[in-house]
Tab-separated table of C-alpha atoms in Angstrom:
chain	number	residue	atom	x	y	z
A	1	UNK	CA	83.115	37.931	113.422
A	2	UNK	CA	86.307	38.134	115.156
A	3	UNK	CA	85.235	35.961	118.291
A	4	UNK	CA	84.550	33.551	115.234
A	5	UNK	CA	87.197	34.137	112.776
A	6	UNK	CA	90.019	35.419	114.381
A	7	UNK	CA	92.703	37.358	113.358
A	8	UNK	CA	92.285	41.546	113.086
A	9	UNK	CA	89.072	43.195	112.327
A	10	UNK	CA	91.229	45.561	109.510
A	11	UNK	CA	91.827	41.715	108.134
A	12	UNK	CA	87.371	41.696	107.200
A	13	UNK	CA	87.317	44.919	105.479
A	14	UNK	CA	85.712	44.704	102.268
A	15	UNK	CA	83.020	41.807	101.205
A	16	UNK	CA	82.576	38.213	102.280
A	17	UNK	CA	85.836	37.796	103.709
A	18	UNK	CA	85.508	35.806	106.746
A	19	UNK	CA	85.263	32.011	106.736
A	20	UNK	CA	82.596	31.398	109.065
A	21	UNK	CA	79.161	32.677	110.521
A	22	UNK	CA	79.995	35.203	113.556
A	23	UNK	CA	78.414	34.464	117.041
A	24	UNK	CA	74.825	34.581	117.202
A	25	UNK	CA	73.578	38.001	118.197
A	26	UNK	CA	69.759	39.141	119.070
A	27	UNK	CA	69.462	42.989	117.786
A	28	UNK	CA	66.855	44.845	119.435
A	29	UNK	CA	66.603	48.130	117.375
A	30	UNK	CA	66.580	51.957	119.118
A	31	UNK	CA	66.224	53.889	116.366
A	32	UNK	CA	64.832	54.117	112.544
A	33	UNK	CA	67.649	53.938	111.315
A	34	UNK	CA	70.346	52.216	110.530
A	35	UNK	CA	68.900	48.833	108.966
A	36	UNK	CA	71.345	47.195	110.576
A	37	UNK	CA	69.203	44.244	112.672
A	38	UNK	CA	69.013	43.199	108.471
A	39	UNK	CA	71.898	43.840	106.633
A	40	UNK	CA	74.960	41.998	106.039
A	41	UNK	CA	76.679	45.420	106.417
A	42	UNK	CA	78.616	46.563	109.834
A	43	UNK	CA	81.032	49.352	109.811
A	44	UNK	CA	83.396	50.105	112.333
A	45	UNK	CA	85.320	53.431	112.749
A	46	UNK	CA	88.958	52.986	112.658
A	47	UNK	CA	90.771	55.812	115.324
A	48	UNK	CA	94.170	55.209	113.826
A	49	UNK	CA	93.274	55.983	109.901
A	50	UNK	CA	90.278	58.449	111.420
A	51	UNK	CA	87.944	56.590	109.178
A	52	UNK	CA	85.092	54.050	108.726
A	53	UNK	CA	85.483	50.827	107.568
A	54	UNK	CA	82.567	49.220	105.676
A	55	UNK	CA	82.460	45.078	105.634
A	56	UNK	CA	79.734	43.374	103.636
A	57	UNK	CA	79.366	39.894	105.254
A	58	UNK	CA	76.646	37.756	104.909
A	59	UNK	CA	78.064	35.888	107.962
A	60	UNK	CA	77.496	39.277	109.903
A	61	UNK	CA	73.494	38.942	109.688
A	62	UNK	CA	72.186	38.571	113.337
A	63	UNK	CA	69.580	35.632	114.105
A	64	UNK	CA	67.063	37.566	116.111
A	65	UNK	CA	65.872	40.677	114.771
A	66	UNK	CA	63.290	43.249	116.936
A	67	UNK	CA	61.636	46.009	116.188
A	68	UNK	CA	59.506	47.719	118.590
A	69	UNK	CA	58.597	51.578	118.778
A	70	UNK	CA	58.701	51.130	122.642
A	71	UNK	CA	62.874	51.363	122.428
A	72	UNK	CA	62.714	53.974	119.846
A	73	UNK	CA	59.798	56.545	121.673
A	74	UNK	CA	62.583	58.147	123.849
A	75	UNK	CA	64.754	59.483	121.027
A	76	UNK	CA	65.294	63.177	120.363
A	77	UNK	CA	64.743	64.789	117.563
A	78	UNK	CA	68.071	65.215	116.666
A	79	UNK	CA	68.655	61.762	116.586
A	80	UNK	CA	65.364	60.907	115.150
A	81	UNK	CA	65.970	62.834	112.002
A	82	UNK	CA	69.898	61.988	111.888
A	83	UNK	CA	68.939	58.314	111.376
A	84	UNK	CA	65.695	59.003	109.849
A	85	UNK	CA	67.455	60.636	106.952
A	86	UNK	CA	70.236	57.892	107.082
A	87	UNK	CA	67.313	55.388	106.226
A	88	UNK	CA	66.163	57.861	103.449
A	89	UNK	CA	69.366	57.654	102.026
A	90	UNK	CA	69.426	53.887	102.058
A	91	UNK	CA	66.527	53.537	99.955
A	92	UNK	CA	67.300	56.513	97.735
A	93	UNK	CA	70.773	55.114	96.945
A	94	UNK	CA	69.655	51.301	96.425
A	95	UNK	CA	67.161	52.823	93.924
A	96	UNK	CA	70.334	54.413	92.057
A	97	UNK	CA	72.731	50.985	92.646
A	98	UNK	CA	73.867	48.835	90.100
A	99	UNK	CA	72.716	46.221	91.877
A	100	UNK	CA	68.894	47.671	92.024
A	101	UNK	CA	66.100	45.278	90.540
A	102	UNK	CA	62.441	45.128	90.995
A	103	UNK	CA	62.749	43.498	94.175
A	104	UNK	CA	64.455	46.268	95.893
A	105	UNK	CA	62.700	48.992	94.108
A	106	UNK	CA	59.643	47.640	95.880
A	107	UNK	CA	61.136	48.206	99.386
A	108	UNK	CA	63.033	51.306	98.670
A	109	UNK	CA	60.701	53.274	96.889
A	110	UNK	CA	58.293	52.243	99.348
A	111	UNK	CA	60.353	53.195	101.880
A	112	UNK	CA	60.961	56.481	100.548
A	113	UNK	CA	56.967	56.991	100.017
A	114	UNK	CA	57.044	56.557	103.805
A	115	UNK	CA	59.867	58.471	105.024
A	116	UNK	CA	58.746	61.436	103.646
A	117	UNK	CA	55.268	61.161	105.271
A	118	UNK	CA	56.304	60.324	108.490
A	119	UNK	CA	59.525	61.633	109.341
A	120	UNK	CA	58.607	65.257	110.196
A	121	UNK	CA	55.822	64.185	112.173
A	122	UNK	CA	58.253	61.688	114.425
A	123	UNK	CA	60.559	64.955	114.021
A	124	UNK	CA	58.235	66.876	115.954
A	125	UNK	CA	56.522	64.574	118.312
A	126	UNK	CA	58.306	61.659	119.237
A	127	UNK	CA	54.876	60.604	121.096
A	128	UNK	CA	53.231	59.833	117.490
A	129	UNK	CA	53.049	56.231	117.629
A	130	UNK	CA	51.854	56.300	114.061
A	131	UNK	CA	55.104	58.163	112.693
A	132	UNK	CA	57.416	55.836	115.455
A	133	UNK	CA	55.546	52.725	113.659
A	134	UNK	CA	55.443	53.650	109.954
A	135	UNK	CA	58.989	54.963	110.515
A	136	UNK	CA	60.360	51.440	112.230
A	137	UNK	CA	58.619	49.501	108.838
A	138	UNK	CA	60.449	51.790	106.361
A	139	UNK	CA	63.732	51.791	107.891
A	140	UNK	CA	63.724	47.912	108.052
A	141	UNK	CA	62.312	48.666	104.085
A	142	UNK	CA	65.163	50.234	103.291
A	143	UNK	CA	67.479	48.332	104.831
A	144	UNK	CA	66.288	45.329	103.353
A	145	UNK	CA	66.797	46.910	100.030
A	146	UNK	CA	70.787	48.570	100.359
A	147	UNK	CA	71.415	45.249	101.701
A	148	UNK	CA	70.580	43.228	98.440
A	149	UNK	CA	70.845	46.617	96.024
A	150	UNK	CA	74.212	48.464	97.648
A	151	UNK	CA	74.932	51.304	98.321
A	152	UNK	CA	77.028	54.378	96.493
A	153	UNK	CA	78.970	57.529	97.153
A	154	UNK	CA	76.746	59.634	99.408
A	155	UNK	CA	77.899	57.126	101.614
A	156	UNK	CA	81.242	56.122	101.093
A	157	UNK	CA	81.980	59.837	101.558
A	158	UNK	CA	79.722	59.663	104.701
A	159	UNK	CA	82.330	57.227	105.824
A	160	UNK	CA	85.126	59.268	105.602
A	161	UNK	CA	83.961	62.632	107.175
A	162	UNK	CA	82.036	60.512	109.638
A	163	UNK	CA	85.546	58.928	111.046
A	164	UNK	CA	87.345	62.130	110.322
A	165	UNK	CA	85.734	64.662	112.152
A	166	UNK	CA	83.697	61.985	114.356
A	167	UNK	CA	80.264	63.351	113.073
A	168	UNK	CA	76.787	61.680	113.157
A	169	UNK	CA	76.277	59.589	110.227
A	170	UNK	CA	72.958	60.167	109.337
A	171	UNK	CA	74.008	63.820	109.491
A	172	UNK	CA	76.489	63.375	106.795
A	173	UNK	CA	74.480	61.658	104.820
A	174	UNK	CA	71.512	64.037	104.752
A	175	UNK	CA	73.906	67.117	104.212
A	176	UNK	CA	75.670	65.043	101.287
A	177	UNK	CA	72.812	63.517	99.111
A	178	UNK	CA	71.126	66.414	97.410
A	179	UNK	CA	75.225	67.239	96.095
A	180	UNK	CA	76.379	64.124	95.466
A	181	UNK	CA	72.630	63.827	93.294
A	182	UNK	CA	73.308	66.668	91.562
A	183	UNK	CA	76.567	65.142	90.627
A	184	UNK	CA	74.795	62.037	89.831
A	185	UNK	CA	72.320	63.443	87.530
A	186	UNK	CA	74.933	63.676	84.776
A	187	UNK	CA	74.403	59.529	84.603
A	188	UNK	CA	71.185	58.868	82.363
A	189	UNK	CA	70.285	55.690	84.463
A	190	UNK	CA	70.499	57.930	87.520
A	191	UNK	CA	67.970	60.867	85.910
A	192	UNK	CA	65.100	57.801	84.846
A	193	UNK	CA	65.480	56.208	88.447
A	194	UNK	CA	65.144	59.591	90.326
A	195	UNK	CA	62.040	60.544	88.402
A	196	UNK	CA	61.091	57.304	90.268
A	197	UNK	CA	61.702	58.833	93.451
A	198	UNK	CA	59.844	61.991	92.731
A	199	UNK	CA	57.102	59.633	92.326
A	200	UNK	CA	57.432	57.940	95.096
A	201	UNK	CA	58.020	60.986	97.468
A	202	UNK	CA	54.909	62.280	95.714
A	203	UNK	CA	55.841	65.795	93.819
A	204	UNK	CA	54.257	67.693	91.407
A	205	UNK	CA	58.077	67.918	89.932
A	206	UNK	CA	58.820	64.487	89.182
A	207	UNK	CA	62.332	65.497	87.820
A	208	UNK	CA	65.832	64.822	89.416
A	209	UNK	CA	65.836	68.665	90.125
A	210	UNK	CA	63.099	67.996	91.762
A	211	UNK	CA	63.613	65.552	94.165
A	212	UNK	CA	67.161	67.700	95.232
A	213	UNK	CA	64.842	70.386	96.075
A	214	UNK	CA	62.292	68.651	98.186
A	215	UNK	CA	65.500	66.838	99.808
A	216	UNK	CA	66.580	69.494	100.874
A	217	UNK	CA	63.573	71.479	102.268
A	218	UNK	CA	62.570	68.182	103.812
A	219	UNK	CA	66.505	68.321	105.851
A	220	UNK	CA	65.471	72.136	106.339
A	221	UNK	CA	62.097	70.957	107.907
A	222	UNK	CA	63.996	68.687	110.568
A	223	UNK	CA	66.629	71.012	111.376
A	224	UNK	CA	69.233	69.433	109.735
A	225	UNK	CA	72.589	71.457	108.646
A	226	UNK	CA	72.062	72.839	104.961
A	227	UNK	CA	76.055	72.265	104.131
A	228	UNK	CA	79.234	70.816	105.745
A	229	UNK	CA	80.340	74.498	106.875
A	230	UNK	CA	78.120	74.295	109.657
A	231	UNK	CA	79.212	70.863	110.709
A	232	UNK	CA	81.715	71.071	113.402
A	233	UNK	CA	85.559	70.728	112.520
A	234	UNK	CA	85.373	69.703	109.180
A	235	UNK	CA	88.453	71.522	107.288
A	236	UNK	CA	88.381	72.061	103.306
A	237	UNK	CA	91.723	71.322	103.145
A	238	UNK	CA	91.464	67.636	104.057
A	239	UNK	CA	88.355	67.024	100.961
A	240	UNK	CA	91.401	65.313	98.173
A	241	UNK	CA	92.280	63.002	101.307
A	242	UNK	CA	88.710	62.255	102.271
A	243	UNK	CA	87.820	62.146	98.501
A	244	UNK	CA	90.270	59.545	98.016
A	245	UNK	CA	88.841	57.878	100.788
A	246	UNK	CA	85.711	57.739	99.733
A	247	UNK	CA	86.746	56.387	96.945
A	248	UNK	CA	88.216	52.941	98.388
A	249	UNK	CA	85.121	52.707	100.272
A	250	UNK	CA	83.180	49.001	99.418
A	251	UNK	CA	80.004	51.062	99.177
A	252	UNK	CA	81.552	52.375	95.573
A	253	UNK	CA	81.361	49.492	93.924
A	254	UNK	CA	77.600	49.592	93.313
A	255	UNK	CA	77.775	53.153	92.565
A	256	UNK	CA	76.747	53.973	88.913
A	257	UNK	CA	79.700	56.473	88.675
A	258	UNK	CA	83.254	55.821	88.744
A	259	UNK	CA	84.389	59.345	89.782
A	260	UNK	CA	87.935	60.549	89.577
A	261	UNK	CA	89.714	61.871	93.159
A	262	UNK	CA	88.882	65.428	91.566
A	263	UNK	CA	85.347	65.103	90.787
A	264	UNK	CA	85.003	63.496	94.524
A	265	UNK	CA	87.055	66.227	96.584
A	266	UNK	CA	84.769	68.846	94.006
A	267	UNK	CA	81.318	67.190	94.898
A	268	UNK	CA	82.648	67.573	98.279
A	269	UNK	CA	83.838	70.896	98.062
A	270	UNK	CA	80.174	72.071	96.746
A	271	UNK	CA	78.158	70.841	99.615
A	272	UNK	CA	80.823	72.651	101.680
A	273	UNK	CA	80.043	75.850	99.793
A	274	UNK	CA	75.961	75.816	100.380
A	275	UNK	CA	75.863	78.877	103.337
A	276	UNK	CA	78.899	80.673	102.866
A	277	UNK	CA	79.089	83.819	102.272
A	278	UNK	CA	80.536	83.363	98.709
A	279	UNK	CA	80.147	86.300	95.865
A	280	UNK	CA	80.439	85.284	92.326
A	281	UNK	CA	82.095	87.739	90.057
A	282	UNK	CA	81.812	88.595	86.455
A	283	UNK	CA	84.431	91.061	85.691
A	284	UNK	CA	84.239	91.064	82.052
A	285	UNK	CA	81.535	92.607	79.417
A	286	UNK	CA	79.683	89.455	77.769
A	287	UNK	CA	78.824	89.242	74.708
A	288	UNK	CA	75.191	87.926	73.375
A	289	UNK	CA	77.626	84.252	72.483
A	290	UNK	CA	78.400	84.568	76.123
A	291	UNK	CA	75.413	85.216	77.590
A	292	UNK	CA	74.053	81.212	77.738
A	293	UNK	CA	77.431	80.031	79.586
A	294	UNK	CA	77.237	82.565	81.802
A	295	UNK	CA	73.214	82.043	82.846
A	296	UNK	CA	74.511	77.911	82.981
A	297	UNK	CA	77.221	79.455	85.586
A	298	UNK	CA	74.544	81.201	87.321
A	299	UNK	CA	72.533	78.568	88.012
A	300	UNK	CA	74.822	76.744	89.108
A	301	UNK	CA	76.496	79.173	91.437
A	302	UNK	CA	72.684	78.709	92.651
A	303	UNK	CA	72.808	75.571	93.422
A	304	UNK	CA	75.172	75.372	95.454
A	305	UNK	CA	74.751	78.454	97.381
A	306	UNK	CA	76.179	81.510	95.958
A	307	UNK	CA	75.121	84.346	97.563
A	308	UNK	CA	75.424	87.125	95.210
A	309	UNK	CA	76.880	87.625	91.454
A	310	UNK	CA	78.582	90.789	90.658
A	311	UNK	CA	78.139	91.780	87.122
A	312	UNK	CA	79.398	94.874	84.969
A	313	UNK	CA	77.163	94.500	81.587
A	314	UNK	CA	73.535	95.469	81.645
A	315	UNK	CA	72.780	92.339	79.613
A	316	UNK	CA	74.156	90.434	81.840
A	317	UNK	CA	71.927	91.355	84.864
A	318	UNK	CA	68.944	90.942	82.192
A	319	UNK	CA	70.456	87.488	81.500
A	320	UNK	CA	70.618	86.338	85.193
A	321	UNK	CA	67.389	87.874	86.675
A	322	UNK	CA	65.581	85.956	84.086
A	323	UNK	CA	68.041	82.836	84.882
A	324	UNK	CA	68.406	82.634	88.563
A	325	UNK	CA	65.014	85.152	89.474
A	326	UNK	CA	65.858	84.594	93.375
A	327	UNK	CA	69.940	84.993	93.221
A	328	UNK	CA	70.804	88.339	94.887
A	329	UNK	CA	72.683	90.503	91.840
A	330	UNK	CA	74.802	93.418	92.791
A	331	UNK	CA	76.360	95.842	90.291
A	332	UNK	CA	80.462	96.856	89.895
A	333	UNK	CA	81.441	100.271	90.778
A	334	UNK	CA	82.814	99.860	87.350
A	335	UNK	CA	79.449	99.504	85.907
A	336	UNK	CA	78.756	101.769	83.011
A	337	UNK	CA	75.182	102.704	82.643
A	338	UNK	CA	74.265	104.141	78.857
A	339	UNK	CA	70.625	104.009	78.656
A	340	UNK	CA	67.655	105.538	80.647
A	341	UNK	CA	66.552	101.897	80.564
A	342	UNK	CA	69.693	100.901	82.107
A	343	UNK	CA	69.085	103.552	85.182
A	344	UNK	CA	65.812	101.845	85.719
A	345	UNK	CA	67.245	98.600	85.566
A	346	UNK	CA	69.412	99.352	87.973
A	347	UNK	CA	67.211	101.244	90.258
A	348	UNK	CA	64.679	98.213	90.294
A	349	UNK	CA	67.457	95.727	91.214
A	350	UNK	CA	68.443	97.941	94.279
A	351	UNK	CA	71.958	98.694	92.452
């Protein structure tokens, strides 16, 4: 673009803004993946703002595009399920775009129907020419479809950790998009289209829920980082600056959401949470009017990876074992117990 076009690559951020087509370029693809050999995306990471810049240019497309599984045999599995997952997350998110239509529901949830097949298996042999093959059609799938559809926040915050803390995209990305779904399933358009993924990805539980689950046993499966705390460097207190970030970031404007900074940095803040050793607290005696907030707390202290909730009222513990069965609940040494039913309560739950 710039050999082309001149002037500073900061000058191209953003969509469509050069004048004309870049040098020609034969991409011979490595890895399944990034979509790139046919998009009219590139990003770049900029070392000065520590970020990524995204440019949407359809006079970025290359001329020659190829993709064989001989280049892509040798990579690890780290790598194969960093960019595997990236390519998951392409077709998931042009599924959820504004821009989605039949056309790129085709490739994406096709893509997805793949992805989830064959990614393990290229996870744990990189030999399996099947999984190499099937994997090389559905990232070029996928790409096809982000590249017509968009994109959305899972990653235009992938962006800005990505060129904060200099971490593997596909990493952030996979570690992001069960969160930033959650978040996402507050949009009605959202819930309809992800019952389309459950479909697609083939699960009994063809619910938004659903899919967040199997997302994240399928990261589990590949050994991918269940939250951002076990990514290296990456610091809490920079989320509002990354939030805003994320924000600016081109890939936003297909998004179905328009988030505030808050409701970014707090969607950030969540997947952050998922490991930690965090205890939820209940200090205060609910009453039966209380008792549905409270389990609607619960769960969601679940989901994003609460480790315990400390409770004083017997009806409370009731309320939360039936709630959240799996959350670990531990009793207050303020905990008054009036009832031989209460003593056995309390004696089954190891309090």
């Amino acid at each position: 673009i710039l050999a082309a076009n001149g002037g500073r690559l900061e000058d191209y951020e953003g969509e469509n803004k050069s004048r004309a087509p870049g040098v020609p370029i034969a991409a011979v693809n490595t890895t399944a993946g990034t979509g790139s050999e046919c998009t009219d995306f590139y990003i770049v990471t900029d070392p000065v703002r520590r970020t990524k810049l995204a440019m949407v240019d359809v006079n970025c497309m290359v001329s020659i595009a190829v993709n064989d599984i001989d280049f892509m045999m040798s990579m690890p599995p780290g790598l194969t399920a960093a960019t595997g997952m990236d390519a998951l997350t392409h077709a998931i998110e042009a599924v959820l775009s504004r821009g989605a239509s039949p056309l790129t529901d085709k490739d994406a949830l096709w893509a997805v129907e793949q992805i989830v097949r064959y990614l393990p298996r290229a996870v744990a042999d990189g030999g399996d020419e099947k999984a190499r093959s099937m994997m090389a059609y559905a990232e070029y799938a996928a790409g096809m479809a982000f590249s017509n559809a968009g994109l959305g926040m899972v990653h235009a915050m992938a962006h800005a950790l990505g060129g904060r803390y200099n971490l593997p995209h596909g990493v952030c990305n996979a570690v992001l998009l069960p969160y930033v779904l959650a978040f996402h399933t507050r949009c009605p358009v959202c819930r309809e289209r992800l019952e389309r993924v459950a479909q697609a990805m083939g699960l009994e539980e063809r619910t938004p829920l659903g899919v967040i689950a199997a997302l994240r046993a399928l990261s589990g499966q590949i050994g991918i980082p269940p939250s951002l705390s076990r990514l290296e460097g990456v610091d809490p207190a920079h989320f509002p600056e990354l939030a805003g970030q994320a924000l600016r970031d081109t890939c936003m404007a297909s998004d179905q959401l328009e988030p505030t900074q808050e409701e970014a940095a707090a969607a950030v803040s969540y997947c952050h949470l998922r490991g930690c050793k965090v205890n939820l607290t209940l200090n205060t005696l609910l009453t039966d009017r209380e008792l549905p907030g409270a389990a609607e707390l619960a769960a969601h202290a679940s989901g994003i990876g609460v480790d315990a909730v400390i409770v004083q009222d017997l009806g409370a513990v009731r309320m939360l074992r039936q709630s959240v069965p799996d959350l670990p609940i531990h009793g207050s040494t303020q905990m008054t117990v009036h009832s031989l039913d209460g003593v056995k309560l309390c004696a089954d739950l190891g309090m």
